[in-house]
CSV table of C-alpha atoms in Angstrom, one decimal:
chain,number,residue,atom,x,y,z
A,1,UNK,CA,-0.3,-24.2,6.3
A,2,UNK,CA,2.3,-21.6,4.4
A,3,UNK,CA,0.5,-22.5,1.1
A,4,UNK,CA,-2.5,-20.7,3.1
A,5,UNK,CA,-0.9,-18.5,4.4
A,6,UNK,CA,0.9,-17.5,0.7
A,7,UNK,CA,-2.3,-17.4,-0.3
A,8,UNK,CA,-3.8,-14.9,2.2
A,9,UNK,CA,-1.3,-12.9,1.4
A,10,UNK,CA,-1.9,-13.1,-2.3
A,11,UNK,CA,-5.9,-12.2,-2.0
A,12,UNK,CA,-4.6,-9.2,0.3
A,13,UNK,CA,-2.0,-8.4,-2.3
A,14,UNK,CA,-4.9,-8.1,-5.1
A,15,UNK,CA,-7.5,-6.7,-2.7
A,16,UNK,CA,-5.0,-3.9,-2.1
A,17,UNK,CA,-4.1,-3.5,-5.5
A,18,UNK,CA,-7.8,-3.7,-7.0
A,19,UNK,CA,-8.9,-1.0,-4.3
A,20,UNK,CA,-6.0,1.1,-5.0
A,21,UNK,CA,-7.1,0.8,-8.7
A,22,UNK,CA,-10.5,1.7,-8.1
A,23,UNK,CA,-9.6,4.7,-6.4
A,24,UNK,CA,-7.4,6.3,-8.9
A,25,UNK,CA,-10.9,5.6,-11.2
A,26,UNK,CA,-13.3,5.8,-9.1
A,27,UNK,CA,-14.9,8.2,-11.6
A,28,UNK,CA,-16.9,7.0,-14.2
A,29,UNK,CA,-17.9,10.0,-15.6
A,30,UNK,CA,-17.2,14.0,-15.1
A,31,UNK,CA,-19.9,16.4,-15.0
A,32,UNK,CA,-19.8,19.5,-17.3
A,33,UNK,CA,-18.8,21.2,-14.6
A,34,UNK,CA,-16.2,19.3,-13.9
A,35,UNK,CA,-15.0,19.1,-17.5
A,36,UNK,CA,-15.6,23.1,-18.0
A,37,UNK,CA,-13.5,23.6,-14.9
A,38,UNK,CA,-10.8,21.3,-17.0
A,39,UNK,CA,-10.5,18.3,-14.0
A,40,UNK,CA,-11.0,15.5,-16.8
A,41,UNK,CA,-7.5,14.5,-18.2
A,42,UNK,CA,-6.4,16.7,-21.5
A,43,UNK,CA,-6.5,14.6,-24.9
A,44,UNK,CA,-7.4,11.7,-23.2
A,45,UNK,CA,-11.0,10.0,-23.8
A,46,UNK,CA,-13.4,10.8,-20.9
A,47,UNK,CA,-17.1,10.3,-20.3
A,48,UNK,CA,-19.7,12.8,-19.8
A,49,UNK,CA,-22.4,12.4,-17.9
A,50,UNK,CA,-25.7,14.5,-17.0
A,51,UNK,CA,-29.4,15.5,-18.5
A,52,UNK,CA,-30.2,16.2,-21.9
A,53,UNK,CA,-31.7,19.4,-21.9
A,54,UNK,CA,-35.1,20.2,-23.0
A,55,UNK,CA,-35.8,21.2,-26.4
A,56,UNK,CA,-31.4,21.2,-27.2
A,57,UNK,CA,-31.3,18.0,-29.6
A,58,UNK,CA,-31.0,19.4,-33.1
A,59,UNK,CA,-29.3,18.0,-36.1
A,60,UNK,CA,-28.6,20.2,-39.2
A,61,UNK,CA,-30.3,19.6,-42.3
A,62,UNK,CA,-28.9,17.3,-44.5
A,63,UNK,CA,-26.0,16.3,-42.0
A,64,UNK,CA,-25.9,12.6,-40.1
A,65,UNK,CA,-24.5,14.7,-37.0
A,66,UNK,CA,-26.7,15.6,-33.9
A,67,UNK,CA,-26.1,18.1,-31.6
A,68,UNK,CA,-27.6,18.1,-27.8
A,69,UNK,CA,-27.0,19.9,-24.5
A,70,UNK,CA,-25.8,18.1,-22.1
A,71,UNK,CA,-26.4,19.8,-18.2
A,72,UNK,CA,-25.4,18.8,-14.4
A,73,UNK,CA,-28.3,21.6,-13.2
A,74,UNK,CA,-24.9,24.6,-12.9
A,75,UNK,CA,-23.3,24.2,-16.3
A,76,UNK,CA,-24.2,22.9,-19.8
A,77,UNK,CA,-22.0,21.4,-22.1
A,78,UNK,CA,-22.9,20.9,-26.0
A,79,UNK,CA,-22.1,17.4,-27.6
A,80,UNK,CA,-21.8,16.7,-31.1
A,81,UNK,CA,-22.4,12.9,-32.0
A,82,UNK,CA,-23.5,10.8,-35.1
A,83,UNK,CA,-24.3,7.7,-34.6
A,84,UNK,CA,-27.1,4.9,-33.3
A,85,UNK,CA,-28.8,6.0,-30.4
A,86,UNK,CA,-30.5,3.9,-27.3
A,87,UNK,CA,-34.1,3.5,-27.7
A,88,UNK,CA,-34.2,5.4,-23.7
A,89,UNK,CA,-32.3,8.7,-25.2
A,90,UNK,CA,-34.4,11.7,-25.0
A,91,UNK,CA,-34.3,15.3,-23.9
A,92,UNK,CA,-34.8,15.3,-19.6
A,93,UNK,CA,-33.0,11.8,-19.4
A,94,UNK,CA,-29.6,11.1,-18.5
A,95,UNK,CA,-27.0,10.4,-20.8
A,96,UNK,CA,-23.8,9.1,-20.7
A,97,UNK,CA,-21.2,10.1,-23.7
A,98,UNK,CA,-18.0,9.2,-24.3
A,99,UNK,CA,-15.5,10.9,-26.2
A,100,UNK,CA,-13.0,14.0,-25.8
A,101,UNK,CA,-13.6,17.6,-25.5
A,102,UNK,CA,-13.1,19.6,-28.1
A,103,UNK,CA,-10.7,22.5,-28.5
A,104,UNK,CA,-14.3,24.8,-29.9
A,105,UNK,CA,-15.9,23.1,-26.3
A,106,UNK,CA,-17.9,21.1,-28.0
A,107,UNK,CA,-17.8,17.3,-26.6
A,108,UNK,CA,-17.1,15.2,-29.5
A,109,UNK,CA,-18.5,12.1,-28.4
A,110,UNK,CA,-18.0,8.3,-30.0
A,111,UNK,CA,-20.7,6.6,-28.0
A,112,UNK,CA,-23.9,7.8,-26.1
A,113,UNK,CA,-25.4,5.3,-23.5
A,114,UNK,CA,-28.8,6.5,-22.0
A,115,UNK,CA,-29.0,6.2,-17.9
A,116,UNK,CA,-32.2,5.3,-17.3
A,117,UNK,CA,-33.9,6.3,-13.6
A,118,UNK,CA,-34.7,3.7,-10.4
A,119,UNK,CA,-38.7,4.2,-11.5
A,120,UNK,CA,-40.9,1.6,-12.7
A,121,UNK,CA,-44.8,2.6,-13.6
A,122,UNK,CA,-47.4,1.8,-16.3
A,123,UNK,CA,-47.6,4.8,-18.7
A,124,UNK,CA,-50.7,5.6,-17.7
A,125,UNK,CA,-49.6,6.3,-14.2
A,126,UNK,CA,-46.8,8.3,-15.6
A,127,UNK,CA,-49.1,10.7,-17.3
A,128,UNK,CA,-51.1,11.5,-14.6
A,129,UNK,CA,-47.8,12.0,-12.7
A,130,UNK,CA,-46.9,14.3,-15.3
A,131,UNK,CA,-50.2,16.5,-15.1
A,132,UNK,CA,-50.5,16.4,-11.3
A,133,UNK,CA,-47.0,17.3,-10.4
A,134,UNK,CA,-47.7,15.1,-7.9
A,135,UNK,CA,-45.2,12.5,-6.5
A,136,UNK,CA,-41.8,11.1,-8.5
A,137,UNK,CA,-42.1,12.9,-11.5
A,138,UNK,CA,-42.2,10.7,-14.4
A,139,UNK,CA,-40.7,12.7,-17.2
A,140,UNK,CA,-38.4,14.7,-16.9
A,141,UNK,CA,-37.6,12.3,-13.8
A,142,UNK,CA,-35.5,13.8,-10.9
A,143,UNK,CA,-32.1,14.8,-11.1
A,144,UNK,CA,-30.2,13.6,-8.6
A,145,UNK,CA,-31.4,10.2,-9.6
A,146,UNK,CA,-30.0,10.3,-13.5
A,147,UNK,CA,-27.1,11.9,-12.2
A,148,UNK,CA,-25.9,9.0,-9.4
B,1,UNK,CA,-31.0,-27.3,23.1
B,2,UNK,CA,-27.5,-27.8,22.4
B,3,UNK,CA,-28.5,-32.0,21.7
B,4,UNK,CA,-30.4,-30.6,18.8
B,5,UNK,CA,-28.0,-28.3,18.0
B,6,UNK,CA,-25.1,-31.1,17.7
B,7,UNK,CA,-27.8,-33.8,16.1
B,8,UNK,CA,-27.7,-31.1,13.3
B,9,UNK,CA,-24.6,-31.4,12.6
B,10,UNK,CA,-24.2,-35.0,12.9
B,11,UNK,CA,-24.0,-36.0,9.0
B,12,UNK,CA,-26.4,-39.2,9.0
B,13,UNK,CA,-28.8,-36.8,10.9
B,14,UNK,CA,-28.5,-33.9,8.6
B,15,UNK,CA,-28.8,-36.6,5.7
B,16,UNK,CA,-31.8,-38.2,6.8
B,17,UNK,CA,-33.3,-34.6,7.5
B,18,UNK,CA,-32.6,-32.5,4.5
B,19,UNK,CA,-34.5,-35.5,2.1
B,20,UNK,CA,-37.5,-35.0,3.7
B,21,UNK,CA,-36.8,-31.2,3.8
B,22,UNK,CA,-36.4,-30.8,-0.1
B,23,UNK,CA,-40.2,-31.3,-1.4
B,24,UNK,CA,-41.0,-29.1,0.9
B,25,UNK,CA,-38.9,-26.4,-0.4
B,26,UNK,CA,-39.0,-27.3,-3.8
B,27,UNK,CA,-42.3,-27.3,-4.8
B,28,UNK,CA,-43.2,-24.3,-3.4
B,29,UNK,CA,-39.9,-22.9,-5.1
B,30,UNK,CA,-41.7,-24.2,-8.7
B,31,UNK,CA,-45.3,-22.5,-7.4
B,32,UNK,CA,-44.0,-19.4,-6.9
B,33,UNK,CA,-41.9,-19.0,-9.9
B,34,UNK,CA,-45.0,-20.3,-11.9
B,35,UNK,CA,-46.9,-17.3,-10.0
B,36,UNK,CA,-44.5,-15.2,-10.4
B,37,UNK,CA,-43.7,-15.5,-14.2
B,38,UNK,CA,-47.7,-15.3,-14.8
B,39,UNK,CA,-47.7,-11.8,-12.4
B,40,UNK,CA,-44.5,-10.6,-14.1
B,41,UNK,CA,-44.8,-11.3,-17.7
B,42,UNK,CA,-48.7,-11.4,-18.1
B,43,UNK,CA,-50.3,-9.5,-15.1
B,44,UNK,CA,-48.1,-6.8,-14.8
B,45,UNK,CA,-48.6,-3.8,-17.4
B,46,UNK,CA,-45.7,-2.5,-19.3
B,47,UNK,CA,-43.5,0.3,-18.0
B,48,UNK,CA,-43.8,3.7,-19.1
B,49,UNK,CA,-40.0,4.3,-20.4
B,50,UNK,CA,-39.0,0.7,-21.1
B,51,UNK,CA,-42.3,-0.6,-22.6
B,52,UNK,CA,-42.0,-4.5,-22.4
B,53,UNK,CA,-38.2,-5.1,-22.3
B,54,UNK,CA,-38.5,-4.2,-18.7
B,55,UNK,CA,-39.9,-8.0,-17.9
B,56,UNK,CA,-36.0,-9.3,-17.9
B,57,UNK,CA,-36.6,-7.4,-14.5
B,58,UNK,CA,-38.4,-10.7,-13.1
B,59,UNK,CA,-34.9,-13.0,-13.7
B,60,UNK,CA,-32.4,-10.6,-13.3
B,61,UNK,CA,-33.7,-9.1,-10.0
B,62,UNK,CA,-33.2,-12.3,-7.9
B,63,UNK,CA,-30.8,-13.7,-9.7
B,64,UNK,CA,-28.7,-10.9,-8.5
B,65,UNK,CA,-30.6,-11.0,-4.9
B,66,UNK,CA,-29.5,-14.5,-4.8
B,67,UNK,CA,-26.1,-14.2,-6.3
B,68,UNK,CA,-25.2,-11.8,-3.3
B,69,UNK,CA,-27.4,-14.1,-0.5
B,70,UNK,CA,-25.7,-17.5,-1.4
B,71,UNK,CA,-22.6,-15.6,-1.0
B,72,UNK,CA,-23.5,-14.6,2.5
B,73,UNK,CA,-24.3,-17.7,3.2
B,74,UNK,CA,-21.0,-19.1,2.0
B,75,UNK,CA,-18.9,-16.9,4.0
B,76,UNK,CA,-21.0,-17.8,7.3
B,77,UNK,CA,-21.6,-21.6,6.8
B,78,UNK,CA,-17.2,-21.0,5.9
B,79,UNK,CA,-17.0,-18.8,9.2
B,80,UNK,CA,-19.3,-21.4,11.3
B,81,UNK,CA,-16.8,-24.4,10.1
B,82,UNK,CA,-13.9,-22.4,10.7
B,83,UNK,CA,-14.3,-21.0,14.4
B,84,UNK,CA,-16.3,-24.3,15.9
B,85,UNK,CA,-14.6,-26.4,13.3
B,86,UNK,CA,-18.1,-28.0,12.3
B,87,UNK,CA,-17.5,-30.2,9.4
B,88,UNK,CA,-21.2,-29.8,8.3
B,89,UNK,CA,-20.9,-25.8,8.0
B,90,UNK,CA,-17.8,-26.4,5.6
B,91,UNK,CA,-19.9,-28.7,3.4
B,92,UNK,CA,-22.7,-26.4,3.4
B,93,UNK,CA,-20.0,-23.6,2.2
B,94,UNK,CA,-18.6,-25.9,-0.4
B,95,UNK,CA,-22.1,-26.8,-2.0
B,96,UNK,CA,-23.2,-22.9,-1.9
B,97,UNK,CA,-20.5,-22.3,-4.4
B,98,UNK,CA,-21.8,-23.4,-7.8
B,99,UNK,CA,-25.1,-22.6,-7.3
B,100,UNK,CA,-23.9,-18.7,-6.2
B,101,UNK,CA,-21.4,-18.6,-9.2
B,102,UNK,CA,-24.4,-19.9,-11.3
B,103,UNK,CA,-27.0,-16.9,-9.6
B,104,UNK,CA,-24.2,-14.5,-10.6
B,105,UNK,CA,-23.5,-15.7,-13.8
B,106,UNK,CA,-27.4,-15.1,-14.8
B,107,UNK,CA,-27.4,-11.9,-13.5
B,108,UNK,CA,-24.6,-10.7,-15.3
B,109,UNK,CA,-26.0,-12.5,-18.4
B,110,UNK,CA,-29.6,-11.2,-17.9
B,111,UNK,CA,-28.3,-7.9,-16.9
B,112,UNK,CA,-26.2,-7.8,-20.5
B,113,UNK,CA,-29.1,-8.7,-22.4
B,114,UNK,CA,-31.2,-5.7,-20.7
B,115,UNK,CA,-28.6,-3.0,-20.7
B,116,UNK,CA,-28.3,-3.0,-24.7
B,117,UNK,CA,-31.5,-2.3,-25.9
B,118,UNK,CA,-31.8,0.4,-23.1
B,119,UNK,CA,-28.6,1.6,-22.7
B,120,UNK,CA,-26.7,1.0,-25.7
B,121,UNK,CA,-24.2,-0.9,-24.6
B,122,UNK,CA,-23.6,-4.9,-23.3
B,123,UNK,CA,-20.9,-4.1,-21.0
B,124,UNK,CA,-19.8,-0.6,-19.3
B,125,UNK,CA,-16.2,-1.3,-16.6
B,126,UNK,CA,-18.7,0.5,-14.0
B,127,UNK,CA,-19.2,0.0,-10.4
B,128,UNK,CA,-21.8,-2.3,-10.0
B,129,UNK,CA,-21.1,-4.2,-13.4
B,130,UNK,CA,-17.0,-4.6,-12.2
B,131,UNK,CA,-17.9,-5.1,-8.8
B,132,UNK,CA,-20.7,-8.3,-9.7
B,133,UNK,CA,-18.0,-9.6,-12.1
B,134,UNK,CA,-15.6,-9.7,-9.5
B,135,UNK,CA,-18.2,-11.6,-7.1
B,136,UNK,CA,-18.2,-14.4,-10.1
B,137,UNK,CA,-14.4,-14.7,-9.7
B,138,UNK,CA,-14.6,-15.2,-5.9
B,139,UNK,CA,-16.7,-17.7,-6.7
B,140,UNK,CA,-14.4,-19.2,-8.9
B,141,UNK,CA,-11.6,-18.4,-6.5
B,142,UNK,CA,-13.2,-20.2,-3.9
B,143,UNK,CA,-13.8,-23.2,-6.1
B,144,UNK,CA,-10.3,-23.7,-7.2
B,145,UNK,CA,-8.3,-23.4,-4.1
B,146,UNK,CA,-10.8,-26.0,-3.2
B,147,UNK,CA,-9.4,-28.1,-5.6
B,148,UNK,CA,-5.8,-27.2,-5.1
B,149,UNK,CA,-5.6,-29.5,-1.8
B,150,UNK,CA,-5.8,-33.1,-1.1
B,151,UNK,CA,-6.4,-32.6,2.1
B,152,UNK,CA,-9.8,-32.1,2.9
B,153,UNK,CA,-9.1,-29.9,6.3
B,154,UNK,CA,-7.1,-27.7,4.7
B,155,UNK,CA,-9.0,-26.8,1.6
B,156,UNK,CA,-11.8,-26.5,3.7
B,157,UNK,CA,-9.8,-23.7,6.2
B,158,UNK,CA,-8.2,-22.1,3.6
B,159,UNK,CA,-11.5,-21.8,1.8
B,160,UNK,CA,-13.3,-20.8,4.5
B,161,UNK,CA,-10.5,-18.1,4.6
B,162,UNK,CA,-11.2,-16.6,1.2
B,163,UNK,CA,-14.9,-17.1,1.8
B,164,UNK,CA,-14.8,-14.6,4.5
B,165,UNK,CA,-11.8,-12.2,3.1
B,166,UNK,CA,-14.5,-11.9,0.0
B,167,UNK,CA,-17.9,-11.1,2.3
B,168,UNK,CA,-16.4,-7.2,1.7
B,169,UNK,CA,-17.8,-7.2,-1.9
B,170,UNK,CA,-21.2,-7.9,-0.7
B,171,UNK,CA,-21.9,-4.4,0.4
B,172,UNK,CA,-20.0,-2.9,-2.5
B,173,UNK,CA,-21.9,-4.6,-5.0
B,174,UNK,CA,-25.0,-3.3,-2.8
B,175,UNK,CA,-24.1,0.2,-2.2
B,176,UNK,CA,-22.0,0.9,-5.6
B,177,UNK,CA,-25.0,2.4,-7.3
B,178,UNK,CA,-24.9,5.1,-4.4
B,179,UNK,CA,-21.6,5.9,-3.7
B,180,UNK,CA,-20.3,6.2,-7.0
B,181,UNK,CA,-21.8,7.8,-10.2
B,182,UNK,CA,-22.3,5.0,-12.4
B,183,UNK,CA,-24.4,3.4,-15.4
B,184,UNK,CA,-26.9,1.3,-13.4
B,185,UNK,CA,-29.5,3.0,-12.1
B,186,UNK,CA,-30.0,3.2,-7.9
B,187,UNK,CA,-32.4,0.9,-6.0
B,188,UNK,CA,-36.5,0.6,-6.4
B,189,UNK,CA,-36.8,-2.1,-3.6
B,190,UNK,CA,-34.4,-1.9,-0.6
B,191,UNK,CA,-34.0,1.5,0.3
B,192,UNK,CA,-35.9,3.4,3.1
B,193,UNK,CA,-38.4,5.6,0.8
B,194,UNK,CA,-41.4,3.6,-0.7
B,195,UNK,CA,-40.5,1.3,-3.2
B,196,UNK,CA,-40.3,3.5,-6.7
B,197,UNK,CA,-42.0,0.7,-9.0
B,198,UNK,CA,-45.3,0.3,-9.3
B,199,UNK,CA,-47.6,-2.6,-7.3
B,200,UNK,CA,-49.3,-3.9,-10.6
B,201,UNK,CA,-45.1,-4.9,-11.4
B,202,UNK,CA,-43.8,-5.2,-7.7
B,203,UNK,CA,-45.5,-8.3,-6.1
B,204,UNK,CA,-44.7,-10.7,-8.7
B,205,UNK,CA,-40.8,-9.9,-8.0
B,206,UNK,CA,-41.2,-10.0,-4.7
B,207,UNK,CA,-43.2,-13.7,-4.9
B,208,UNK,CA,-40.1,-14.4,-7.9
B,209,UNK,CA,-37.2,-13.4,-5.9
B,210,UNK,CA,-39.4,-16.0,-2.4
B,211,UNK,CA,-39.4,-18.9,-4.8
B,212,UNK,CA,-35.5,-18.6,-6.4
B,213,UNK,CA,-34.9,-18.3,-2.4
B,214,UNK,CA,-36.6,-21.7,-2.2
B,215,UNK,CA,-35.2,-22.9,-5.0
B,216,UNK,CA,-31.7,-22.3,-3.7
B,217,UNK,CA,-32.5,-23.5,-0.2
B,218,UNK,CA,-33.8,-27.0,-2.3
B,219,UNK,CA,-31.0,-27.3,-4.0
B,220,UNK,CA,-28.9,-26.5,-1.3
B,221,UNK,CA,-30.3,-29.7,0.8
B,222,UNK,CA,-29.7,-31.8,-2.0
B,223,UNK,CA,-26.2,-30.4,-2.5
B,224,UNK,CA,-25.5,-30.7,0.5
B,225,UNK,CA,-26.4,-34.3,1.0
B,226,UNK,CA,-24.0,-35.1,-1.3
B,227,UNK,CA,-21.2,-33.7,-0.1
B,228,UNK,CA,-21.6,-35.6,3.6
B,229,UNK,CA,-21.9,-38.7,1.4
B,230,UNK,CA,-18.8,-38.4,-0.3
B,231,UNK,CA,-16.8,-37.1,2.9
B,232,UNK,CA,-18.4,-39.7,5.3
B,233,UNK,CA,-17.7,-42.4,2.8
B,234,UNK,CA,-16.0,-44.9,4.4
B,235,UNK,CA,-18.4,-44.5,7.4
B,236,UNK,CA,-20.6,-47.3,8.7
B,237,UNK,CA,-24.0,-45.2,7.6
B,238,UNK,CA,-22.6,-43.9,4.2
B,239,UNK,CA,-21.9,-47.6,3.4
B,240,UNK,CA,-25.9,-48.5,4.5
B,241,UNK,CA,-27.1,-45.9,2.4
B,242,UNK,CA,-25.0,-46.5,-0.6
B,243,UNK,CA,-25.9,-50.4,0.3
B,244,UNK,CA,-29.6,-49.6,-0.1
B,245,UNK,CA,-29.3,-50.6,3.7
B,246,UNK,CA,-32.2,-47.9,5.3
B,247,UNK,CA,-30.5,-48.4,8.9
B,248,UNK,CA,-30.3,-44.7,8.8
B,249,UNK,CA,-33.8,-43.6,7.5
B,250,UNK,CA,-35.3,-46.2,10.5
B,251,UNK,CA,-32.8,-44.8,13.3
């Protein structure tokens, strides 16, 4: 019986510790408002998450590196990034890059994940969606779910 | 009612009623699937971001479902056994274990497998990812301290302990796409609004995610049929039935 209790104690130890964890990173990502504000930690890698803006992904001629907007709905934030990116990365989707900020305030990121919404339709039902305005709205899809 | 109640947990009872139970769960289990796979990977149109690759959906949805339900069941089969100190409740709980671990395991697997072609990435340390990994080590948890005794009371309590200390995850794992900001993308079934997937692609998950519940509850008989055989062994009706004697499938 004191090798369960020892051991009750143990789970509660780690329980304790794991939540106390947790909260200290309880933030996957920072918003651009939240990084523009300066909450993320200095010269440490961070993620940023939010919407691609319409029309912002541009990539100079002759140069591997692409350049996107990146926006919580209050402030937009410009990442820089050359790499591969997820088949589900376009502009009105959420994003998810990780990386630092840069000193210009341009996010240099090192990997760009694509946050895909809760919605689940044939394409055809997404294009009426999109003409109608009726409903979920299939592309861009709604905010608050990319963003959660 | 309570003379049903305690025939149910009499082990040669329980034995003699979960084999006739376990066709009747387990076919069913097999003709849903069947139905399900033919609804989710034929039936069902593609989706209008993900194209095809969304079909993993039809595993990886009740996998998870079930990797979180067996749990539940584990901690109150464990919490039965413990408060009324039914030995039948604590083999229930002990055969739930591998088959949870194994529910969890697929979704995590499943889950992998889907998140790099649309995400990018196999593995993010985000809420519902971390907190579905660390329902796979509970499972493990609880299968090694019920190794750890020779005793069969006390792994069973002290199991049953950890069982229930562990239930807190359930609702984590549940509610971690809506309390934190994560990777994984909120709920399309089980929230109050209508569902946000399509009909055309929602039946055949629901009929998928009735016939892994079968499925579980199936092997769950068997499982548990089992474990009363190899705890009741040196009883007079585990010796018939390992004797071929069928004193207990004529009482």
């Amino acid at each position: 019986m004191v090798l369960v209790g020892l051991f009750v104690a143990g789970v509660a130890a780690a329980v304790g510790l794991a939540l106390r964890a947790f909260q200290e990173n309880l933030l996957y990502f920072y918003t651009p408002t939240q990084a523009i504000a300066g909450e993320a930690p200095d010269g440490k890698k961070i993620r940023l998450g939010g919407m691609v803006q319409e029309g912002s992904v541009r990539r100079e001629p002759g140069d591997l590196e692409l350049r996107f907007d990146v926006s919580d709905n209050e402030k937009t934030m410009t990442v820089a990034y050359s790499g591969v990116l997820p088949d589900l990365f376009k502009e009105g989707q959420g994003v998810i890059a990780m990386g630092h900020l840069g000193a210009d305030g341009v996010f240099q990121a090192e990997e760009v994940l694509a946050k895909h919404d809760e919605n689940y339709m044939p394409p055809e039902v997404a294009a009426t969606m999109a003409t109608d305005g009726q409903g979920t709205p299939a592309a861009p899809p709604r905010s608050d779910a990319a963003l959660n | 009612m309570w003379t049903w109640f305690f025939q149910l947990a009499s082990p040669p009872h329980f034995y003699r009623m979960a084999a006739s139970l376990v066709p009747w769960l387990l076919w069913p289990a097999l003709l849903l699937i069947l139905v399900g796979a033919w609804g989710g990977l034929v039936l069902a149109p593609a989706d209008y971001q993900q194209g095809e690759g969304y079909r993993i959906i039809y595993v990886h949805v009740p996998s998870s479902y079930l990797s979180m339900m067996v749990y539940v069941t584990m901690a109150v089969a464990a919490g039965i056994g413990l408060i009324w100190r039914i030995k039948l409740a604590h083999a229930v709980a002990a055969s739930c274990a591998p088959v949870g671990a194994t529910f969890t395991a697929a979704a995590l697997i499943t889950g992998m497998l889907w998140g790099k072609p649309m995400w990018g990435t196999y593995w993010q340390w985000e809420p519902r990812l971390t907190s579905e990994l660390i329902l796979l080590f509970l499972y493990f948890g609880y299968m090694s301290l019920r190794s750890a005794f020779n005793d069969l009371n006390q792994s069973d309590r002290a199991s049953a302990v950890l069982a229930l200390a562990g239930v807190v995850n359930v609702p984590i794992i549940h509610f971690s796409v809506l309390w934190w900001a994560g990777l994984h993308q909120g709920p399309s079934i089980s929230k109050i609004d209508a569902p946000s997937i399509a009909f055309a692609m929602l039946w055949p998950l629901l009929v998928m995610i009735l016939g892994f519940t079968l499925f579980f509850l199936g092997i769950l008989a068997m499982r548990v049929r089992g474990e009363v055989l190899e705890r009741e062994f040196h009883s007079r009706w585990a010796q018939d039935v390992l004797r071929g004697v069928s004193r207990v499938e004529a009482a």
